[in-house]
Short mmCIF file of C-alpha atoms and ligand atoms in Angstrom, two decimals:
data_model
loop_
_atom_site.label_atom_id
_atom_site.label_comp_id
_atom_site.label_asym_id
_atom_site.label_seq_id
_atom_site.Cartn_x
_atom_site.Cartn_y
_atom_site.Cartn_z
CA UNK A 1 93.70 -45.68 135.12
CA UNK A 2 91.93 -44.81 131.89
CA UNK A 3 93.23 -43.35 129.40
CA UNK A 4 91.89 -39.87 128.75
CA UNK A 5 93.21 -38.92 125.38
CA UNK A 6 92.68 -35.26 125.90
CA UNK A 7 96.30 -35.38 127.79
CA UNK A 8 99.48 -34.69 125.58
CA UNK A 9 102.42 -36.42 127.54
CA UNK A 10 105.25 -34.85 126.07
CA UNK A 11 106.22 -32.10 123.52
CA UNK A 12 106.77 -35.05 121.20
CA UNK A 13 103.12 -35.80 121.21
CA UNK A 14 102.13 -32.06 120.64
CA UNK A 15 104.26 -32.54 117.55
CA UNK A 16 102.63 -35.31 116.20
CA UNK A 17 99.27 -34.06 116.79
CA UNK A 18 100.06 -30.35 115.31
CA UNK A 19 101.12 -32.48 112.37
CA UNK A 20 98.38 -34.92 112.28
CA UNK A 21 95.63 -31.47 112.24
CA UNK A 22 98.15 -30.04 109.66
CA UNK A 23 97.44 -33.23 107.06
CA UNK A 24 94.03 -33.92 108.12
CA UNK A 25 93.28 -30.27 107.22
CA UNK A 26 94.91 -30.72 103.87
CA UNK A 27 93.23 -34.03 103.24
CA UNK A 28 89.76 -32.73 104.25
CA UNK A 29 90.53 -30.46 101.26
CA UNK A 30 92.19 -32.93 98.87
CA UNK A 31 88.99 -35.58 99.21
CA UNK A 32 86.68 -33.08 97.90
CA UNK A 33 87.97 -34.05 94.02
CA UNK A 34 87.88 -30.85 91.97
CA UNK A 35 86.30 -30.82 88.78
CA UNK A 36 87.81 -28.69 85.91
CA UNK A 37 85.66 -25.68 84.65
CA UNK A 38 85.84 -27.03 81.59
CA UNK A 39 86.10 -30.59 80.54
CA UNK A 40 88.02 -31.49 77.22
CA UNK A 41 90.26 -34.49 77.80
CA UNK A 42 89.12 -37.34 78.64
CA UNK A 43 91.36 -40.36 79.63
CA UNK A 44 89.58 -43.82 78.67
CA UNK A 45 91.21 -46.57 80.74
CA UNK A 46 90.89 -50.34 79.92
CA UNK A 47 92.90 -53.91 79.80
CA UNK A 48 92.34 -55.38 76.09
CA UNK A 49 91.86 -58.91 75.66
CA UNK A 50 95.12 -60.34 74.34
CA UNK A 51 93.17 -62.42 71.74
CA UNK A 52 90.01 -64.42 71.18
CA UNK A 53 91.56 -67.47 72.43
CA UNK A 54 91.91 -67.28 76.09
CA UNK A 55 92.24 -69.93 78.06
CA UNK A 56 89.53 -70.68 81.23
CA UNK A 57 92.69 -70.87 83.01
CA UNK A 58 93.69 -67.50 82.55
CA UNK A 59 90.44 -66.08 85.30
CA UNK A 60 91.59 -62.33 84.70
CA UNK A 61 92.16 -61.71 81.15
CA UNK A 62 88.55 -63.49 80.24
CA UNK A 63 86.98 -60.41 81.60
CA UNK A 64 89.39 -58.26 80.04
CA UNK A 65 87.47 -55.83 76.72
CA UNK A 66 87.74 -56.61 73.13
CA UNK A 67 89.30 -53.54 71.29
CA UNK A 68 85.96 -53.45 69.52
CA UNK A 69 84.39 -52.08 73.04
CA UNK A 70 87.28 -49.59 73.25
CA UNK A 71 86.97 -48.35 70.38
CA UNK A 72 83.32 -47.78 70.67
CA UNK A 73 83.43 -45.80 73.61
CA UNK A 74 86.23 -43.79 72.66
CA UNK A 75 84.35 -42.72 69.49
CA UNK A 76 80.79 -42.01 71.58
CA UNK A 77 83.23 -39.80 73.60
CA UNK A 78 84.26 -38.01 70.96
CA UNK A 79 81.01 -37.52 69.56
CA UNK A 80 80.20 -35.91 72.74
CA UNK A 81 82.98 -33.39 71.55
CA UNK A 82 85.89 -34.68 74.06
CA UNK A 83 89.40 -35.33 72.82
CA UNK A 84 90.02 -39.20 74.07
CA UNK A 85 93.44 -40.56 75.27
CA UNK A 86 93.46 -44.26 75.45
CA UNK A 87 95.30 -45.06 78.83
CA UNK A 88 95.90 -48.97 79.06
CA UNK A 89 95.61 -50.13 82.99
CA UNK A 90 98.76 -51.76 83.09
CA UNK A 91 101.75 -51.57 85.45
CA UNK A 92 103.09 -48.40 83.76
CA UNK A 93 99.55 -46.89 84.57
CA UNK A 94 100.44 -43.74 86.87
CA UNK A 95 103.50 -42.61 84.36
CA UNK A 96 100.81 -42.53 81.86
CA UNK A 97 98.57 -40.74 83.67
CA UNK A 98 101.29 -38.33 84.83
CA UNK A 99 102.40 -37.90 81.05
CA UNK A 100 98.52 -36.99 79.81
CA UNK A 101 96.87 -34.77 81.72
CA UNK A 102 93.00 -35.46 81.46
CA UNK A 103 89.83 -33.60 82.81
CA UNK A 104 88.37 -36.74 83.40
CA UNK A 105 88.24 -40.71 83.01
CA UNK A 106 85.64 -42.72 81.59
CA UNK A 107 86.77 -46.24 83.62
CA UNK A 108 85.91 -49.82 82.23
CA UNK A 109 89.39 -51.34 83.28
CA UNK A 110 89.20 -54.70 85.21
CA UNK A 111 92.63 -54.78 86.86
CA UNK A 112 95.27 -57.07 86.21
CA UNK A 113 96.04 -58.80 89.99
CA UNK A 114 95.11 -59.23 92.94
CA UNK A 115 91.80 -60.07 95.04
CA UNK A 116 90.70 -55.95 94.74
CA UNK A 117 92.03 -55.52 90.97
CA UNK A 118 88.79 -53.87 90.19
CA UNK A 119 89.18 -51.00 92.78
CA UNK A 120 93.30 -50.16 90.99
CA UNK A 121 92.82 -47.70 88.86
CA UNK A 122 89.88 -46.33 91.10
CA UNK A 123 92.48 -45.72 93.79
CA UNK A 124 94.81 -44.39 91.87
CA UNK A 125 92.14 -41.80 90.07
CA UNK A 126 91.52 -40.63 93.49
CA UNK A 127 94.87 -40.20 94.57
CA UNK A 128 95.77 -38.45 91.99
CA UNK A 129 92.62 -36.11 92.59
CA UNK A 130 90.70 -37.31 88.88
CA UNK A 131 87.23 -37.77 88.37
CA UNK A 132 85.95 -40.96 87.05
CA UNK A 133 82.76 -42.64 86.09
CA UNK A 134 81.70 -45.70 87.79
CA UNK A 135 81.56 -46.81 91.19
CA UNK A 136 84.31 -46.08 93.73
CA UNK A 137 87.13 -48.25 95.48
CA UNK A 138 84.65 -49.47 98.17
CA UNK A 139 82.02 -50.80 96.19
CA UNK A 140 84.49 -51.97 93.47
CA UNK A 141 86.25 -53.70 95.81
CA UNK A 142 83.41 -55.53 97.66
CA UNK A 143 81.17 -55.75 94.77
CA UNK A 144 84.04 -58.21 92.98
CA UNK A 145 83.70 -60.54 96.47
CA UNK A 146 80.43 -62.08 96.14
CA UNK A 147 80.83 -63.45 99.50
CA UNK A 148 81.16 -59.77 100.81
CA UNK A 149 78.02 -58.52 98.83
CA UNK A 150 76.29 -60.68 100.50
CA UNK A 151 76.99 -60.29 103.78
CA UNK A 152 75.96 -56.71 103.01
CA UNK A 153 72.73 -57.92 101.01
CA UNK A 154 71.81 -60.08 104.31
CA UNK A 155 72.20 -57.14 106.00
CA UNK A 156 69.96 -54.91 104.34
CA UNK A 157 67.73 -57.78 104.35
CA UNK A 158 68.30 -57.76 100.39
CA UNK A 159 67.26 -61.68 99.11
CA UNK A 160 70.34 -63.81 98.25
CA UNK A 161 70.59 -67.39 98.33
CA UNK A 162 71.94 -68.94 101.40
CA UNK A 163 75.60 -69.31 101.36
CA UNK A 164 78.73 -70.49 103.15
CA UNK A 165 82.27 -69.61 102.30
CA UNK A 166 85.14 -72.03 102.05
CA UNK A 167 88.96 -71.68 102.49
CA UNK A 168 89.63 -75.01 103.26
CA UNK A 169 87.34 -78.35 101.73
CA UNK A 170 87.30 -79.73 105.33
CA UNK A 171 85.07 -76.94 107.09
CA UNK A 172 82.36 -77.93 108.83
CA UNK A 173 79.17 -77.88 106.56
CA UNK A 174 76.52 -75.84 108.10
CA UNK A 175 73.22 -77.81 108.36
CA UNK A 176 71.27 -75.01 106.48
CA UNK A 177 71.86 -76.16 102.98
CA UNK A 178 69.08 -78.15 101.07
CA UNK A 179 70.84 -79.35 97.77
CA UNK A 180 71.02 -78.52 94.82
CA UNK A 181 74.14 -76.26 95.66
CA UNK A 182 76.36 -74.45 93.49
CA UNK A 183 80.24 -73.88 94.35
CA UNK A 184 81.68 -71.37 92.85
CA UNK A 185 84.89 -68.99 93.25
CA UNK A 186 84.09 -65.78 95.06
CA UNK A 187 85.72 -63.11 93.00
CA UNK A 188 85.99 -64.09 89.52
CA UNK A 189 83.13 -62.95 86.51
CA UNK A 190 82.19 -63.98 82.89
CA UNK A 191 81.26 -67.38 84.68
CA UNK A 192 84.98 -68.34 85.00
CA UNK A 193 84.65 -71.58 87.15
CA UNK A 194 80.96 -71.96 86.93
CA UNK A 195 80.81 -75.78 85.18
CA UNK A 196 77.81 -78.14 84.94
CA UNK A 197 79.61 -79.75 87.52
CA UNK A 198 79.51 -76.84 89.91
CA UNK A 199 75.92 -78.00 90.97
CA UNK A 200 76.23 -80.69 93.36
CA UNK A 201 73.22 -83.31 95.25
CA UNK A 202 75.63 -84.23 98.33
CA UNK A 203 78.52 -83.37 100.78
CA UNK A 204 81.00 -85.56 99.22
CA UNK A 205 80.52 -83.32 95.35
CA UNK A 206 80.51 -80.46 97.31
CA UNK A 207 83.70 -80.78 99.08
CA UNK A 208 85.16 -82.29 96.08
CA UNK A 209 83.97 -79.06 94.05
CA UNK A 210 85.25 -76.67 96.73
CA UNK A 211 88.56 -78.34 96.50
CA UNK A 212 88.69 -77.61 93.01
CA UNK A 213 87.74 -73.76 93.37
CA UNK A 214 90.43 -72.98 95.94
CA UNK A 215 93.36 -75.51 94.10
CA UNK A 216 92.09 -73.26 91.17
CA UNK A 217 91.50 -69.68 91.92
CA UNK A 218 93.06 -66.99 94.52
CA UNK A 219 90.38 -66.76 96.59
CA UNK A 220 87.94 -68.88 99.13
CA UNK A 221 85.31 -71.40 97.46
CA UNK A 222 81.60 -69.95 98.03
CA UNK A 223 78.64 -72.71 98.03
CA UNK A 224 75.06 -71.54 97.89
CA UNK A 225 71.78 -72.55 97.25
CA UNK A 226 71.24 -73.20 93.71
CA UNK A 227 67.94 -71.24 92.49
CA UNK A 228 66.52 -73.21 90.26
CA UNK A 229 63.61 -70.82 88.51
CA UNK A 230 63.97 -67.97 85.68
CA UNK A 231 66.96 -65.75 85.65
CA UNK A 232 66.95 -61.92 85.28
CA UNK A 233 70.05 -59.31 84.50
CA UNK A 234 69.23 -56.04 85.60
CA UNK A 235 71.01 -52.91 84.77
CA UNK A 236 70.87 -49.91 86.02
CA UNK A 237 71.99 -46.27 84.88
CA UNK A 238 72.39 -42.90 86.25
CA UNK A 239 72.04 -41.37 89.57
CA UNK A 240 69.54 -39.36 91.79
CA UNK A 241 67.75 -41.23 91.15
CA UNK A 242 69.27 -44.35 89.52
CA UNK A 243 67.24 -45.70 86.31
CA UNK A 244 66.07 -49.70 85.89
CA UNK A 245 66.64 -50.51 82.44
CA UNK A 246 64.34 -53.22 80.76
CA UNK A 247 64.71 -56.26 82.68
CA UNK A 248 66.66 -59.03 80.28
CA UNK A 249 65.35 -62.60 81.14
CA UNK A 250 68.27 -64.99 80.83
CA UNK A 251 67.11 -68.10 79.13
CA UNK A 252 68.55 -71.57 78.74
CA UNK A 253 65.93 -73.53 76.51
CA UNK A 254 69.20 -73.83 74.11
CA UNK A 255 71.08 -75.37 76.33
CA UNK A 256 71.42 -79.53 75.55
CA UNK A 257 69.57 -81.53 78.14
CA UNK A 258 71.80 -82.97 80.08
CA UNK A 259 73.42 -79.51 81.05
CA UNK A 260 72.61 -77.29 84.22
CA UNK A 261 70.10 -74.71 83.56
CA UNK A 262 72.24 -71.62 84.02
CA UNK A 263 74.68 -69.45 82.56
CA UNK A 264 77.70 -71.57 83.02
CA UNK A 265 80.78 -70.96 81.22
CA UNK A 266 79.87 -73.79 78.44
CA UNK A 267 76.38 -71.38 78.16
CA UNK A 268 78.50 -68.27 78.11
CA UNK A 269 81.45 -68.85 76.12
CA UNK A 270 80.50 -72.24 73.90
CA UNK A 271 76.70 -72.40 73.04
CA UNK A 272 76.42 -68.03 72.87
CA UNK A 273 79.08 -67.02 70.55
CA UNK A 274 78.70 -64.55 67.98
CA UNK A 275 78.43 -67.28 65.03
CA UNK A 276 75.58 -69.00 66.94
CA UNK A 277 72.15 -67.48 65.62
CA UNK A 278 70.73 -68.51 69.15
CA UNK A 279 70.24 -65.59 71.84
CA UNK A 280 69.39 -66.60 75.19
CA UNK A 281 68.34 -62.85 76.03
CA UNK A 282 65.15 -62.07 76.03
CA UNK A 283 64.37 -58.41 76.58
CA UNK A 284 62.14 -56.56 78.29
CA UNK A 285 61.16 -60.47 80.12
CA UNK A 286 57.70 -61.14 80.06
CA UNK A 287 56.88 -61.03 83.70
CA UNK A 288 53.95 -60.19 85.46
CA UNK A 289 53.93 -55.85 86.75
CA UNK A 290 53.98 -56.91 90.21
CA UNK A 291 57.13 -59.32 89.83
CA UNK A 292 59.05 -56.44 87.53
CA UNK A 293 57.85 -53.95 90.55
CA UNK A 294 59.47 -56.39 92.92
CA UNK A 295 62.71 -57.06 90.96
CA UNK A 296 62.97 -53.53 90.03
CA UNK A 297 62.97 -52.32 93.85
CA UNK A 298 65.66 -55.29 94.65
CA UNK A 299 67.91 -54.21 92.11
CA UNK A 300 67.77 -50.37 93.11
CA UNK A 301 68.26 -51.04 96.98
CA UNK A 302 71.04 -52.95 96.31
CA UNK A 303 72.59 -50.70 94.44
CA UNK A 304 72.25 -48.17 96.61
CA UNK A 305 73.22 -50.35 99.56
CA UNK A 306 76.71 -50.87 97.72
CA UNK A 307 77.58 -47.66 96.88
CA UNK A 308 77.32 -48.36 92.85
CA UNK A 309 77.45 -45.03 90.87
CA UNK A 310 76.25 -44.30 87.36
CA UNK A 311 76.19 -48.06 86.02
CA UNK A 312 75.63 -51.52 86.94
CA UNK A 313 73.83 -54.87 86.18
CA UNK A 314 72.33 -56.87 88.87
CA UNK A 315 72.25 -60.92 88.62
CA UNK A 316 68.80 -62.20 89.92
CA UNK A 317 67.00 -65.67 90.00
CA UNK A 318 63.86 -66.98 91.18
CA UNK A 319 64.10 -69.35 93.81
CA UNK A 320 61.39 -72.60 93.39
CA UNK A 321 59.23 -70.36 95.52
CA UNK A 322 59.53 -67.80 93.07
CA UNK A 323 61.15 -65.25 94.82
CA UNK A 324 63.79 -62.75 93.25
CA UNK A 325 67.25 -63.29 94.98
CA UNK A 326 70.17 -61.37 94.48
CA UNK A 327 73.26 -63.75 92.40
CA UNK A 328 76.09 -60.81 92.32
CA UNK A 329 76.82 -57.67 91.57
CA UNK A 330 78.41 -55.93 88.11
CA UNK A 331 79.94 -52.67 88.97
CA UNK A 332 81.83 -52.98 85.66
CA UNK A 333 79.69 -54.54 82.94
CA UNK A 334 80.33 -55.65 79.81
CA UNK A 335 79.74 -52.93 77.39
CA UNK A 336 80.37 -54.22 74.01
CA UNK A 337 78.57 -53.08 71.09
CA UNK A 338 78.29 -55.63 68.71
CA UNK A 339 74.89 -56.75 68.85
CA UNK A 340 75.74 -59.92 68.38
CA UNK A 341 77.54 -60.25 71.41
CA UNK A 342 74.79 -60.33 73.54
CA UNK A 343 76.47 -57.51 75.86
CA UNK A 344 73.40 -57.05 78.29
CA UNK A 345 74.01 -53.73 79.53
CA UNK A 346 74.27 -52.73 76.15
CA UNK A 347 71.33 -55.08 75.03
CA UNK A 348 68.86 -53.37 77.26
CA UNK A 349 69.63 -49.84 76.73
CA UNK A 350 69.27 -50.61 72.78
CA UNK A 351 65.44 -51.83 73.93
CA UNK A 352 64.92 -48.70 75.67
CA UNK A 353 65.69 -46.51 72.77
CA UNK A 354 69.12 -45.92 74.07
CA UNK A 355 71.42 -45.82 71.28
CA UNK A 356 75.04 -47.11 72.10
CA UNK A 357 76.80 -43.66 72.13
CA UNK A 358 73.94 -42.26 73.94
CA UNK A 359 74.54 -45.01 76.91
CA UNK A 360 77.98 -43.80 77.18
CA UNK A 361 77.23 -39.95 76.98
CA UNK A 362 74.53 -40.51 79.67
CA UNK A 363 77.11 -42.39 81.53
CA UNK A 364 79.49 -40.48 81.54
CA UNK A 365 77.27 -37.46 82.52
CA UNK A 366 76.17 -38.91 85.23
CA UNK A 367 79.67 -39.25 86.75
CA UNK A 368 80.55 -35.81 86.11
CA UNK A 369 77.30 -34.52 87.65
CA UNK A 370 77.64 -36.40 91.05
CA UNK A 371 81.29 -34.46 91.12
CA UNK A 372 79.43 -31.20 90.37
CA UNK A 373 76.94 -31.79 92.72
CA UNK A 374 80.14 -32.42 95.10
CA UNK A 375 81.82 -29.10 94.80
CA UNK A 376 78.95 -27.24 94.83
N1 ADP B 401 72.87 -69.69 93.55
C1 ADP B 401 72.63 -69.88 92.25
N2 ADP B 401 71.48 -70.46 91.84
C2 ADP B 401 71.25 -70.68 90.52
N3 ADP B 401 72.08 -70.35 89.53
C3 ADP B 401 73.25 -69.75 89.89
C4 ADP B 401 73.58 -69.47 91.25
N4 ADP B 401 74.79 -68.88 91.28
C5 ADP B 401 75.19 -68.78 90.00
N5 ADP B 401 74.28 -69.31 89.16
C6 ADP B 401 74.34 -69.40 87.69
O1 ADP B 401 75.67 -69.17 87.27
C7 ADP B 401 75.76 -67.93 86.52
C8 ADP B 401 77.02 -67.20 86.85
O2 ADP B 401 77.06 -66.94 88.23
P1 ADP B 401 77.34 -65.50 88.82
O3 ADP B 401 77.23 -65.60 90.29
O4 ADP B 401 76.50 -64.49 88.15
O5 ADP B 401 78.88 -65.32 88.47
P2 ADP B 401 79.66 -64.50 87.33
O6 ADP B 401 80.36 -63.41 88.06
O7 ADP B 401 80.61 -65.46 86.75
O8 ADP B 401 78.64 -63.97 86.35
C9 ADP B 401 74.49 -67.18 86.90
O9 ADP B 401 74.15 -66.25 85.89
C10 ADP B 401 73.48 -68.31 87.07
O10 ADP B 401 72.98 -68.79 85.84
MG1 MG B 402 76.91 -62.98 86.71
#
């Protein structure tokens, strides 16, 4: 017999459906987040790099914010007029929220566990019925699995190098791959466990490499396609419709020769430091109009396609056929301001006239117009 559920066995069930329209009523109500008439404090939530000497070892605090970026967007928020409350994204989080009421939250934290860390204080935010800026749980939470974005890239038939995810080193290798191809962790950032000897010619480096990712990090190994031609950051800012800032080329001519072309973690974090004079950036990249028209409409559809909300950089390379694919997604990029840092979000608003408290005014307006345009 099938089951038709239109019938209500018992009085039992009535109950539990009278209940269930009861709290889906009041949830229908509660996900519609209401913005105050008037918006004067403004909670700033973060995790602060314990000090300049992390360890690669340590994957989650490397992507932690120097107080320097903290401090900077607390001041651009207050010369927006706001009053700022710094609220540190640590496990004593919700008392602190529950001790300071705010209007609002201007979000940069990264988490400090777990394989969705990104998407915390997002979820909390919403549960406790606060605005924020950035993008939501969802797109947090994918966006931080690059093997997720791209399922959702292929999907939207968004360019991204062929892939195949790892738990194990012993998986079958698909057939698909054509070396060079780079292994690296699926959730981690700042090029934590992206090495020169990430890129590997054969199966035996590869499984040897995807050992090393999953004895290393939470998470499954990913392998893909290396691209091997120029690489471009993109970010974006704003909403309805999103804006492509200047497109940064990422370049690598600094790099010694025997290293990997690409913004490993020696590139990042050892040959671009603040007391090097070199900067890899190059800003806006001298590309032709019809490739920035290209890269420009592959950065906006995929961040529409993932849900991002009033920021975001997009990693992009040229394959050797010189077409723009897709690396990852930033929902939460860097936003330091010392221009020596080489901060690209940063870096390419300060090319389009964008001064740094400007980017985080506009920001932050752009969150708390999509929740205006909600409750309207
Ligand atoms: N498939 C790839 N082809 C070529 N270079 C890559 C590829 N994947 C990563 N890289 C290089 O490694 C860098 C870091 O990788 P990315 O996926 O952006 O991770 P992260 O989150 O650490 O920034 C990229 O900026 C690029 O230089
Ligand atoms: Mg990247």
């Amino acid at each position: 017999m099938e089951f038709d559920i239109n019938v209500v066995n018992s009085e039992n069930d009535q109950n539990i459906l009278d209940r269930f329209d009861a709290n889906y009523s009041e949830l229908k109500l509660l996900s519609r987040i209401k913005l105050p008439s008037k918006i004067r404090r403004v909670g700033l939530t973060f995790n602060a790099r314990p000090d300049d000497n992390i360890p690669e070892s340590d994957n989650v605090s490397l992507e932690y914010d120097e107080p320097e970026t903290i401090f900077a967007i607390r001041d651009a928020l207050q010369s927006g007029g706001y009053d700022v409350v710094l609220l540190e994204a640590d496990q004593d989080f919700m008392e602190k929220l529950k001790q300071n009421q705010v209007d609002f939250v201007f979000n940069i934290a990264e988490g400090i566990q777990g394989e969705s860390r990104e998407s915390h204080i997002p979820a909390m935010l919403e549960m406790m019925g606060i605005p924020y800026t950035g993008s939501g749980v969802l797109s947090q939470a994918i966006s931080l699995s690059k093997t997720r974005t791209k399922e959702i890239l292929t999907y939207y038939k968004i360019p991204t190098p062929k892939y195949q995810s790892f738990s194990n080193s012993t998986e079958k290798l698909e057939k698909k791959f054509k070396y060079p191809v780079i292994i690296k962790p699926d959730a981690e950032g700042s090029s934590v466990g992206i090495t020169n000897g990430s890129v590997v010619l054969n199966e035996k480096h590869l499984r040897q490499q995807v050992e090393k990712v999953i004895q290393t990090f939470p998470g499954p190994a990913l392998a893909e396609e290396f691209c091997s031609g120029r690489e471009f950051t993109v970010g974006i800012i704003g909403n309805n419709p999103p804006k492509v800032l200047p497109i940064i080329e990422v370049t690598f001519d600094h790099l010694p020769s025997n290293m990997v072309k690409m913004d490993s973690y020696e590139s990042k974090w050892i040959f671009d430091t603040i007391d090097n004079v070199n900067d890899p950036l190059r800003c806006p990249a001298k590309i032709t109009p019809k490739l920035k028209q290209i890269i420009e409409n592959i950065a906006i559809k995929t961040y529409t396609v993932l849900g991002c909300v009033d920021l975001c950089r997009i990693d992009i390379r040229l394959n050797k056929r010189g077409i723009p694919n897709v690396l990852e997604v930033n929902a939460l990029p860097g936003l330091n301001p010392n221009p020596s840092f080489h901060s690209r979000f940063p870096y390419a608003c300060a090319k389009a006239g964008i001064s740094y408290d400007q980017m985080i005014l506009t920001v932050f307006q752009a969150g708390l117009d999509r929740y205006r345009k909600k409750n309207m």
